[in-house]
Amino acid sequence: MKKILCICFGLSLVFGCSNDSENDIPNMCVDETLINLESPCPAVVDPVCGCDGITYNNSCEAFNWHGVIAYAEGPCD
């Protein structure tokens, strides 16, 4: 009986716990309340890498059209 309980406990630890921190990353760097598709952005290609891992044409598009609040200069790797 102890063996069965130990196995059940072990399985519940392995399968019962989930690490959702990876799923939260895009939510932490994108603020959907900032999205303004009416905001004019220049048609300039000056790539930025959003914290969500997506390359945007420029910082204006990343921030205004996609709500990305953190980005780095240059395309994503």
PDB file of C-alpha atoms in Angstrom:
ATOM      1  CA  MET A   1       0.000   0.000   0.000  1.00  0.00           C
ATOM      2  CA  LYS A   2       2.855   2.392   0.858  1.00  0.00           C
ATOM      3  CA  LYS A   3       4.438   1.687  -2.489  1.00  0.00           C
ATOM      4  CA  ILE A   4       1.242   2.609  -4.350  1.00  0.00           C
ATOM      5  CA  LEU A   5       0.864   5.815  -2.323  1.00  0.00           C
ATOM      6  CA  CYS A   6       4.467   6.790  -3.024  1.00  0.00           C
ATOM      7  CA  ILE A   7       4.003   6.174  -6.744  1.00  0.00           C
ATOM      8  CA  CYS A   8       0.773   8.200  -6.810  1.00  0.00           C
ATOM      9  CA  PHE A   9       2.399  11.017  -4.852  1.00  0.00           C
ATOM     10  CA  GLY A  10       5.406  11.039  -7.170  1.00  0.00           C
ATOM     11  CA  LEU A  11       3.212  11.104 -10.268  1.00  0.00           C
ATOM     12  CA  SER A  12       1.130  13.940  -8.862  1.00  0.00           C
ATOM     13  CA  LEU A  13       4.296  15.963  -8.267  1.00  0.00           C
ATOM     14  CA  VAL A  14       5.577  15.351 -11.766  1.00  0.00           C
ATOM     15  CA  PHE A  15       2.343  15.868 -13.677  1.00  0.00           C
ATOM     16  CA  GLY A  16       0.443  18.105 -11.273  1.00  0.00           C
ATOM     17  CA  CYS A  17       2.916  20.968 -11.322  1.00  0.00           C
ATOM     18  CA  SER A  18       3.237  23.197 -14.323  1.00  0.00           C
ATOM     19  CA  ASN A  19       5.602  26.023 -15.043  1.00  0.00           C
ATOM     20  CA  ASP A  20       3.540  28.674 -16.779  1.00  0.00           C
ATOM     21  CA  SER A  21       6.256  31.323 -16.570  1.00  0.00           C
ATOM     22  CA  GLU A  22       7.212  30.701 -20.208  1.00  0.00           C
ATOM     23  CA  ASN A  23       3.628  31.354 -21.269  1.00  0.00           C
ATOM     24  CA  ASP A  24       3.590  34.643 -19.346  1.00  0.00           C
ATOM     25  CA  ILE A  25       6.560  36.181 -21.160  1.00  0.00           C
ATOM     26  CA  PRO A  26       4.598  37.641 -24.068  1.00  0.00           C
ATOM     27  CA  ASN A  27       1.964  38.925 -21.629  1.00  0.00           C
ATOM     28  CA  MET A  28       4.619  40.759 -19.609  1.00  0.00           C
ATOM     29  CA  CYS A  29       6.049  42.590 -22.600  1.00  0.00           C
ATOM     30  CA  VAL A  30       2.883  43.332 -24.553  1.00  0.00           C
ATOM     31  CA  ASP A  31       0.321  45.825 -23.304  1.00  0.00           C
ATOM     32  CA  GLU A  32      -2.751  45.469 -25.479  1.00  0.00           C
ATOM     33  CA  THR A  33      -4.184  48.720 -24.101  1.00  0.00           C
ATOM     34  CA  LEU A  34      -1.424  50.595 -25.961  1.00  0.00           C
ATOM     35  CA  ILE A  35      -2.377  49.217 -29.378  1.00  0.00           C
ATOM     36  CA  ASN A  36      -3.551  51.984 -31.681  1.00  0.00           C
ATOM     37  CA  LEU A  37      -3.890  50.824 -35.268  1.00  0.00           C
ATOM     38  CA  GLU A  38      -4.900  54.350 -36.281  1.00  0.00           C
ATOM     39  CA  SER A  39      -1.520  55.722 -35.208  1.00  0.00           C
ATOM     40  CA  PRO A  40       0.561  56.661 -38.260  1.00  0.00           C
ATOM     41  CA  CYS A  41       3.933  54.949 -38.398  1.00  0.00           C
ATOM     42  CA  PRO A  42       6.596  55.762 -40.984  1.00  0.00           C
ATOM     43  CA  ALA A  43       7.201  53.268 -43.764  1.00  0.00           C
ATOM     44  CA  VAL A  44      10.829  53.033 -42.664  1.00  0.00           C
ATOM     45  CA  VAL A  45      12.524  49.686 -42.235  1.00  0.00           C
ATOM     46  CA  ASP A  46      14.643  49.978 -39.098  1.00  0.00           C
ATOM     47  CA  PRO A  47      14.104  46.532 -37.527  1.00  0.00           C
ATOM     48  CA  VAL A  48      13.629  46.023 -33.816  1.00  0.00           C
ATOM     49  CA  CYS A  49      13.393  42.753 -31.926  1.00  0.00           C
ATOM     50  CA  GLY A  50      10.407  42.728 -29.604  1.00  0.00           C
ATOM     51  CA  CYS A  51      10.622  41.104 -26.193  1.00  0.00           C
ATOM     52  CA  ASP A  52       8.109  38.607 -27.593  1.00  0.00           C
ATOM     53  CA  GLY A  53      10.771  37.349 -30.028  1.00  0.00           C
ATOM     54  CA  ILE A  54       9.171  38.888 -33.128  1.00  0.00           C
ATOM     55  CA  THR A  55      11.000  41.242 -35.507  1.00  0.00           C
ATOM     56  CA  TYR A  56       9.064  44.422 -36.319  1.00  0.00           C
ATOM     57  CA  ASN A  57       9.790  46.874 -39.152  1.00  0.00           C
ATOM     58  CA  ASN A  58      10.424  49.698 -36.676  1.00  0.00           C
ATOM     59  CA  SER A  59       9.825  50.731 -33.076  1.00  0.00           C
ATOM     60  CA  CYS A  60       6.673  52.675 -33.953  1.00  0.00           C
ATOM     61  CA  GLU A  61       5.006  49.580 -35.390  1.00  0.00           C
ATOM     62  CA  ALA A  62       6.146  47.453 -32.442  1.00  0.00           C
ATOM     63  CA  PHE A  63       4.787  49.873 -29.852  1.00  0.00           C
ATOM     64  CA  ASN A  64       1.709  51.398 -31.499  1.00  0.00           C
ATOM     65  CA  TRP A  65       0.445  48.560 -33.681  1.00  0.00           C
ATOM     66  CA  HIS A  66       1.406  45.596 -31.473  1.00  0.00           C
ATOM     67  CA  GLY A  67       1.697  47.010 -27.930  1.00  0.00           C
ATOM     68  CA  VAL A  68       5.275  45.788 -27.452  1.00  0.00           C
ATOM     69  CA  ILE A  69       6.743  47.779 -24.571  1.00  0.00           C
ATOM     70  CA  ALA A  70      10.329  46.479 -24.712  1.00  0.00           C
ATOM     71  CA  TYR A  71      12.494  45.892 -27.739  1.00  0.00           C
ATOM     72  CA  ALA A  72      16.108  45.933 -28.912  1.00  0.00           C
ATOM     73  CA  GLU A  73      17.573  47.519 -32.024  1.00  0.00           C
ATOM     74  CA  GLY A  74      18.014  45.091 -34.904  1.00  0.00           C
ATOM     75  CA  PRO A  75      16.165  41.964 -36.001  1.00  0.00           C
ATOM     76  CA  CYS A  76      15.627  38.989 -33.726  1.00  0.00           C
ATOM     77  CA  ASP A  77      18.080  36.123 -34.123  1.00  0.00           C
TER      78      ASP A  77
END
